[in-house]
């Protein structure tokens, strides 16, 4: 490695000298000769250093890191489908009822079929407490109809017993 550093230093010095010769004398042929000789010196130093570099490279081992697990492709697709479905349902409920609802949909894969197992829902804060029960019934009915959920398929945030 030390040979390569020396060769690089010699090449840089030769290039500077070649430029000075070219500027002072206006001789482009001399500049080319100096750069050519310096380039040959670099190649010679590189060929002498290659065996040492190969032996150093043979002993190199990359650092060992633990592989990250992102799950199977099916799990990743299911997670993306849950996110997309929740966003679409939030938008649809907002259009139909005028309510701002936050949803988290949980999907389950049964063999080859996928079904909605549970929906966690939360109404936007600031809704009149007297209107909350009616809003929950309305949104719960829409969710149960859209996703074919049973009576306990919708879990409300902040509601006693989840329902």
PDB file of C-alpha atoms in Angstrom:
ATOM      1  CA  UNK A   1       0.000   0.000   0.000  1.00  0.00           C
ATOM      2  CA  UNK A   2       2.903   2.273   0.748  1.00  0.00           C
ATOM      3  CA  UNK A   3       4.139   1.771  -2.820  1.00  0.00           C
ATOM      4  CA  UNK A   4       0.819   2.990  -4.207  1.00  0.00           C
ATOM      5  CA  UNK A   5       0.914   6.094  -2.016  1.00  0.00           C
ATOM      6  CA  UNK A   6       4.424   6.840  -3.216  1.00  0.00           C
ATOM      7  CA  UNK A   7       3.406   6.252  -6.835  1.00  0.00           C
ATOM      8  CA  UNK A   8       0.443   8.599  -6.478  1.00  0.00           C
ATOM      9  CA  UNK A   9       2.674  11.280  -4.956  1.00  0.00           C
ATOM     10  CA  UNK A  10       5.198  10.881  -7.786  1.00  0.00           C
ATOM     11  CA  UNK A  11       2.445  11.078 -10.389  1.00  0.00           C
ATOM     12  CA  UNK A  12       0.997  14.250  -8.865  1.00  0.00           C
ATOM     13  CA  UNK A  13       4.441  15.829  -8.701  1.00  0.00           C
ATOM     14  CA  UNK A  14       5.142  14.828 -12.310  1.00  0.00           C
ATOM     15  CA  UNK A  15       1.834  16.325 -13.454  1.00  0.00           C
ATOM     16  CA  UNK A  16       2.611  19.596 -11.711  1.00  0.00           C
ATOM     17  CA  UNK A  17       6.067  19.651 -13.283  1.00  0.00           C
ATOM     18  CA  UNK A  18       4.613  18.857 -16.694  1.00  0.00           C
ATOM     19  CA  UNK A  19       2.160  21.739 -16.401  1.00  0.00           C
ATOM     20  CA  UNK A  20       4.954  24.098 -15.341  1.00  0.00           C
ATOM     21  CA  UNK A  21       7.087  22.997 -18.301  1.00  0.00           C
ATOM     22  CA  UNK A  22       4.120  23.471 -20.609  1.00  0.00           C
ATOM     23  CA  UNK A  23       3.332  26.937 -19.233  1.00  0.00           C
ATOM     24  CA  UNK A  24       6.912  28.201 -19.129  1.00  0.00           C
ATOM     25  CA  UNK A  25       8.207  26.738 -22.371  1.00  0.00           C
ATOM     26  CA  UNK A  26       4.996  26.269 -24.312  1.00  0.00           C
ATOM     27  CA  UNK A  27       6.174  22.743 -25.086  1.00  0.00           C
ATOM     28  CA  UNK A  28       3.280  20.291 -25.232  1.00  0.00           C
ATOM     29  CA  UNK A  29       5.487  17.384 -26.286  1.00  0.00           C
ATOM     30  CA  UNK A  30       7.555  17.631 -23.096  1.00  0.00           C
ATOM     31  CA  UNK A  31       4.387  17.755 -21.003  1.00  0.00           C
ATOM     32  CA  UNK A  32       3.084  14.587 -22.641  1.00  0.00           C
ATOM     33  CA  UNK A  33       6.378  12.775 -22.121  1.00  0.00           C
ATOM     34  CA  UNK A  34       6.516  13.633 -18.422  1.00  0.00           C
ATOM     35  CA  UNK A  35       2.902  12.549 -17.867  1.00  0.00           C
ATOM     36  CA  UNK A  36       3.471   9.351 -19.855  1.00  0.00           C
ATOM     37  CA  UNK A  37       6.559   8.447 -17.799  1.00  0.00           C
ATOM     38  CA  UNK A  38       4.681   9.152 -14.565  1.00  0.00           C
ATOM     39  CA  UNK A  39       1.766   6.997 -15.732  1.00  0.00           C
ATOM     40  CA  UNK A  40       4.121   4.116 -16.528  1.00  0.00           C
ATOM     41  CA  UNK A  41       5.661   4.467 -13.063  1.00  0.00           C
ATOM     42  CA  UNK A  42       2.181   4.242 -11.507  1.00  0.00           C
ATOM     43  CA  UNK A  43       1.411   1.082 -13.494  1.00  0.00           C
ATOM     44  CA  UNK A  44       4.715  -0.475 -12.445  1.00  0.00           C
ATOM     45  CA  UNK A  45       4.050   0.305  -8.768  1.00  0.00           C
ATOM     46  CA  UNK A  46       0.513  -1.069  -9.099  1.00  0.00           C
ATOM     47  CA  UNK A  47       1.723  -4.362 -10.581  1.00  0.00           C
ATOM     48  CA  UNK A  48       4.244  -4.741  -7.755  1.00  0.00           C
ATOM     49  CA  UNK A  49       1.582  -4.006  -5.127  1.00  0.00           C
ATOM     50  CA  UNK A  50      -1.122  -6.332  -6.538  1.00  0.00           C
ATOM     51  CA  UNK A  51       0.116  -9.556  -4.885  1.00  0.00           C
ATOM     52  CA  UNK A  52       0.142  -7.845  -1.496  1.00  0.00           C
ATOM     53  CA  UNK A  53      -3.332  -6.423  -2.105  1.00  0.00           C
ATOM     54  CA  UNK A  54      -4.650  -9.870  -3.051  1.00  0.00           C
ATOM     55  CA  UNK A  55      -3.359 -11.426   0.159  1.00  0.00           C
ATOM     56  CA  UNK A  56      -4.904  -8.591   2.184  1.00  0.00           C
ATOM     57  CA  UNK A  57      -8.213  -8.993   0.355  1.00  0.00           C
ATOM     58  CA  UNK A  58      -8.281 -12.757   0.964  1.00  0.00           C
ATOM     59  CA  UNK A  59      -8.318 -12.183   4.711  1.00  0.00           C
ATOM     60  CA  UNK A  60     -11.102  -9.614   4.522  1.00  0.00           C
ATOM     61  CA  UNK A  61     -14.465 -10.634   5.920  1.00  0.00           C
ATOM     62  CA  UNK A  62     -17.456  -8.311   5.872  1.00  0.00           C
ATOM     63  CA  UNK A  63     -18.961  -7.407   9.243  1.00  0.00           C
ATOM     64  CA  UNK A  64     -21.626  -9.778  10.464  1.00  0.00           C
ATOM     65  CA  UNK A  65     -25.037  -8.201  10.940  1.00  0.00           C
ATOM     66  CA  UNK A  66     -28.321  -9.740  11.916  1.00  0.00           C
ATOM     67  CA  UNK A  67     -30.776  -9.957   9.056  1.00  0.00           C
ATOM     68  CA  UNK A  68     -33.948  -7.937   9.425  1.00  0.00           C
ATOM     69  CA  UNK A  69     -37.170  -9.838   9.159  1.00  0.00           C
ATOM     70  CA  UNK A  70     -39.947  -8.105   7.316  1.00  0.00           C
ATOM     71  CA  UNK A  71     -42.197 -11.133   7.296  1.00  0.00           C
ATOM     72  CA  UNK A  72     -43.471 -13.018   4.329  1.00  0.00           C
ATOM     73  CA  UNK A  73     -44.793 -11.401   1.200  1.00  0.00           C
ATOM     74  CA  UNK A  74     -48.310 -12.420   2.240  1.00  0.00           C
ATOM     75  CA  UNK A  75     -47.925 -10.601   5.583  1.00  0.00           C
ATOM     76  CA  UNK A  76     -46.652  -7.462   3.869  1.00  0.00           C
ATOM     77  CA  UNK A  77     -49.528  -7.514   1.369  1.00  0.00           C
ATOM     78  CA  UNK A  78     -52.023  -8.066   4.196  1.00  0.00           C
ATOM     79  CA  UNK A  79     -50.597  -5.119   6.167  1.00  0.00           C
ATOM     80  CA  UNK A  80     -50.825  -2.849   3.113  1.00  0.00           C
ATOM     81  CA  UNK A  81     -54.380  -4.017   2.423  1.00  0.00           C
ATOM     82  CA  UNK A  82     -55.365  -3.205   6.025  1.00  0.00           C
ATOM     83  CA  UNK A  83     -54.009   0.328   5.683  1.00  0.00           C
ATOM     84  CA  UNK A  84     -55.646   0.921   2.297  1.00  0.00           C
ATOM     85  CA  UNK A  85     -58.997  -0.504   3.429  1.00  0.00           C
ATOM     86  CA  UNK A  86     -59.020   1.660   6.567  1.00  0.00           C
ATOM     87  CA  UNK A  87     -58.309   4.795   4.517  1.00  0.00           C
ATOM     88  CA  UNK A  88     -61.078   4.001   2.012  1.00  0.00           C
ATOM     89  CA  UNK A  89     -63.603   3.265   4.757  1.00  0.00           C
ATOM     90  CA  UNK A  90     -62.724   6.478   6.630  1.00  0.00           C
ATOM     91  CA  UNK A  91     -63.313   8.452   3.435  1.00  0.00           C
ATOM     92  CA  UNK A  92     -66.572   6.639   2.640  1.00  0.00           C
ATOM     93  CA  UNK A  93     -67.952   7.086   6.167  1.00  0.00           C
ATOM     94  CA  UNK A  94     -66.974  10.748   6.101  1.00  0.00           C
ATOM     95  CA  UNK A  95     -68.900  11.242   2.849  1.00  0.00           C
ATOM     96  CA  UNK A  96     -71.996   9.335   3.994  1.00  0.00           C
ATOM     97  CA  UNK A  97     -72.281  10.587   7.574  1.00  0.00           C
ATOM     98  CA  UNK A  98     -70.186  13.733   7.767  1.00  0.00           C
ATOM     99  CA  UNK A  99     -68.325  12.256  10.757  1.00  0.00           C
ATOM    100  CA  UNK A 100     -64.562  12.217  11.147  1.00  0.00           C
ATOM    101  CA  UNK A 101     -63.627   8.651  12.105  1.00  0.00           C
ATOM    102  CA  UNK A 102     -60.230   7.038  12.599  1.00  0.00           C
ATOM    103  CA  UNK A 103     -60.114   3.305  11.772  1.00  0.00           C
ATOM    104  CA  UNK A 104     -57.665   0.453  12.150  1.00  0.00           C
ATOM    105  CA  UNK A 105     -58.738  -2.661  10.265  1.00  0.00           C
ATOM    106  CA  UNK A 106     -57.429  -6.113  11.194  1.00  0.00           C
ATOM    107  CA  UNK A 107     -57.580  -8.675   8.408  1.00  0.00           C
ATOM    108  CA  UNK A 108     -57.105 -12.426   8.806  1.00  0.00           C
ATOM    109  CA  UNK A 109     -56.170 -14.943   6.145  1.00  0.00           C
ATOM    110  CA  UNK A 110     -58.169 -18.183   6.287  1.00  0.00           C
ATOM    111  CA  UNK A 111     -56.606 -20.524   3.787  1.00  0.00           C
ATOM    112  CA  UNK A 112     -57.040 -18.728   0.471  1.00  0.00           C
ATOM    113  CA  UNK A 113     -59.602 -16.185   1.690  1.00  0.00           C
ATOM    114  CA  UNK A 114     -59.088 -12.945   3.587  1.00  0.00           C
ATOM    115  CA  UNK A 115     -61.713 -11.546   5.928  1.00  0.00           C
ATOM    116  CA  UNK A 116     -62.013  -8.597   8.273  1.00  0.00           C
ATOM    117  CA  UNK A 117     -61.612  -9.862  11.826  1.00  0.00           C
ATOM    118  CA  UNK A 118     -61.959  -6.618  13.760  1.00  0.00           C
ATOM    119  CA  UNK A 119     -62.117  -2.867  13.295  1.00  0.00           C
ATOM    120  CA  UNK A 120     -60.831  -0.470  15.930  1.00  0.00           C
ATOM    121  CA  UNK A 121     -62.662   2.835  15.584  1.00  0.00           C
ATOM    122  CA  UNK A 122     -62.450   6.241  17.208  1.00  0.00           C
ATOM    123  CA  UNK A 123     -64.623   9.282  16.647  1.00  0.00           C
ATOM    124  CA  UNK A 124     -62.952  12.643  16.320  1.00  0.00           C
ATOM    125  CA  UNK A 125     -62.666  14.459  19.650  1.00  0.00           C
ATOM    126  CA  UNK A 126     -65.050  17.297  20.291  1.00  0.00           C
ATOM    127  CA  UNK A 127     -68.221  15.476  19.275  1.00  0.00           C
ATOM    128  CA  UNK A 128     -71.195  16.228  21.544  1.00  0.00           C
ATOM    129  CA  UNK A 129     -71.488  13.407  24.147  1.00  0.00           C
ATOM    130  CA  UNK A 130     -75.213  13.143  23.451  1.00  0.00           C
ATOM    131  CA  UNK A 131     -74.514  12.526  19.763  1.00  0.00           C
ATOM    132  CA  UNK A 132     -71.686  10.020  20.314  1.00  0.00           C
ATOM    133  CA  UNK A 133     -73.936   7.014  20.948  1.00  0.00           C
ATOM    134  CA  UNK A 134     -75.984   7.661  17.796  1.00  0.00           C
ATOM    135  CA  UNK A 135     -72.819   8.274  15.761  1.00  0.00           C
ATOM    136  CA  UNK A 136     -71.296   5.009  17.020  1.00  0.00           C
ATOM    137  CA  UNK A 137     -74.426   3.074  16.084  1.00  0.00           C
ATOM    138  CA  UNK A 138     -74.508   4.660  12.630  1.00  0.00           C
ATOM    139  CA  UNK A 139     -70.804   4.108  11.894  1.00  0.00           C
ATOM    140  CA  UNK A 140     -70.856   0.629  13.457  1.00  0.00           C
ATOM    141  CA  UNK A 141     -73.769  -0.353  11.223  1.00  0.00           C
ATOM    142  CA  UNK A 142     -71.949   0.875   8.116  1.00  0.00           C
ATOM    143  CA  UNK A 143     -68.788  -1.006   9.086  1.00  0.00           C
ATOM    144  CA  UNK A 144     -70.638  -4.225   9.911  1.00  0.00           C
ATOM    145  CA  UNK A 145     -72.452  -4.044   6.587  1.00  0.00           C
ATOM    146  CA  UNK A 146     -69.370  -3.193   4.513  1.00  0.00           C
ATOM    147  CA  UNK A 147     -67.099  -5.797   6.111  1.00  0.00           C
ATOM    148  CA  UNK A 148     -69.650  -8.479   7.113  1.00  0.00           C
ATOM    149  CA  UNK A 149     -68.601  -8.209  10.753  1.00  0.00           C
ATOM    150  CA  UNK A 150     -70.433  -9.683  13.689  1.00  0.00           C
ATOM    151  CA  UNK A 151     -71.765  -7.592  16.566  1.00  0.00           C
ATOM    152  CA  UNK A 152     -68.426  -7.497  18.384  1.00  0.00           C
ATOM    153  CA  UNK A 153     -66.380  -6.810  15.245  1.00  0.00           C
ATOM    154  CA  UNK A 154     -66.204  -3.058  15.865  1.00  0.00           C
ATOM    155  CA  UNK A 155     -64.235  -1.961  18.931  1.00  0.00           C
ATOM    156  CA  UNK A 156     -64.588   1.681  19.925  1.00  0.00           C
ATOM    157  CA  UNK A 157     -61.717   3.553  21.534  1.00  0.00           C
ATOM    158  CA  UNK A 158     -62.628   4.952  24.916  1.00  0.00           C
ATOM    159  CA  UNK A 159     -65.849   2.971  25.207  1.00  0.00           C
ATOM    160  CA  UNK A 160     -66.362   0.765  28.279  1.00  0.00           C
ATOM    161  CA  UNK A 161     -66.098  -2.871  27.241  1.00  0.00           C
ATOM    162  CA  UNK A 162     -64.832  -1.807  23.805  1.00  0.00           C
ATOM    163  CA  UNK A 163     -68.309  -1.630  22.310  1.00  0.00           C
TER     164      UNK A 163
END
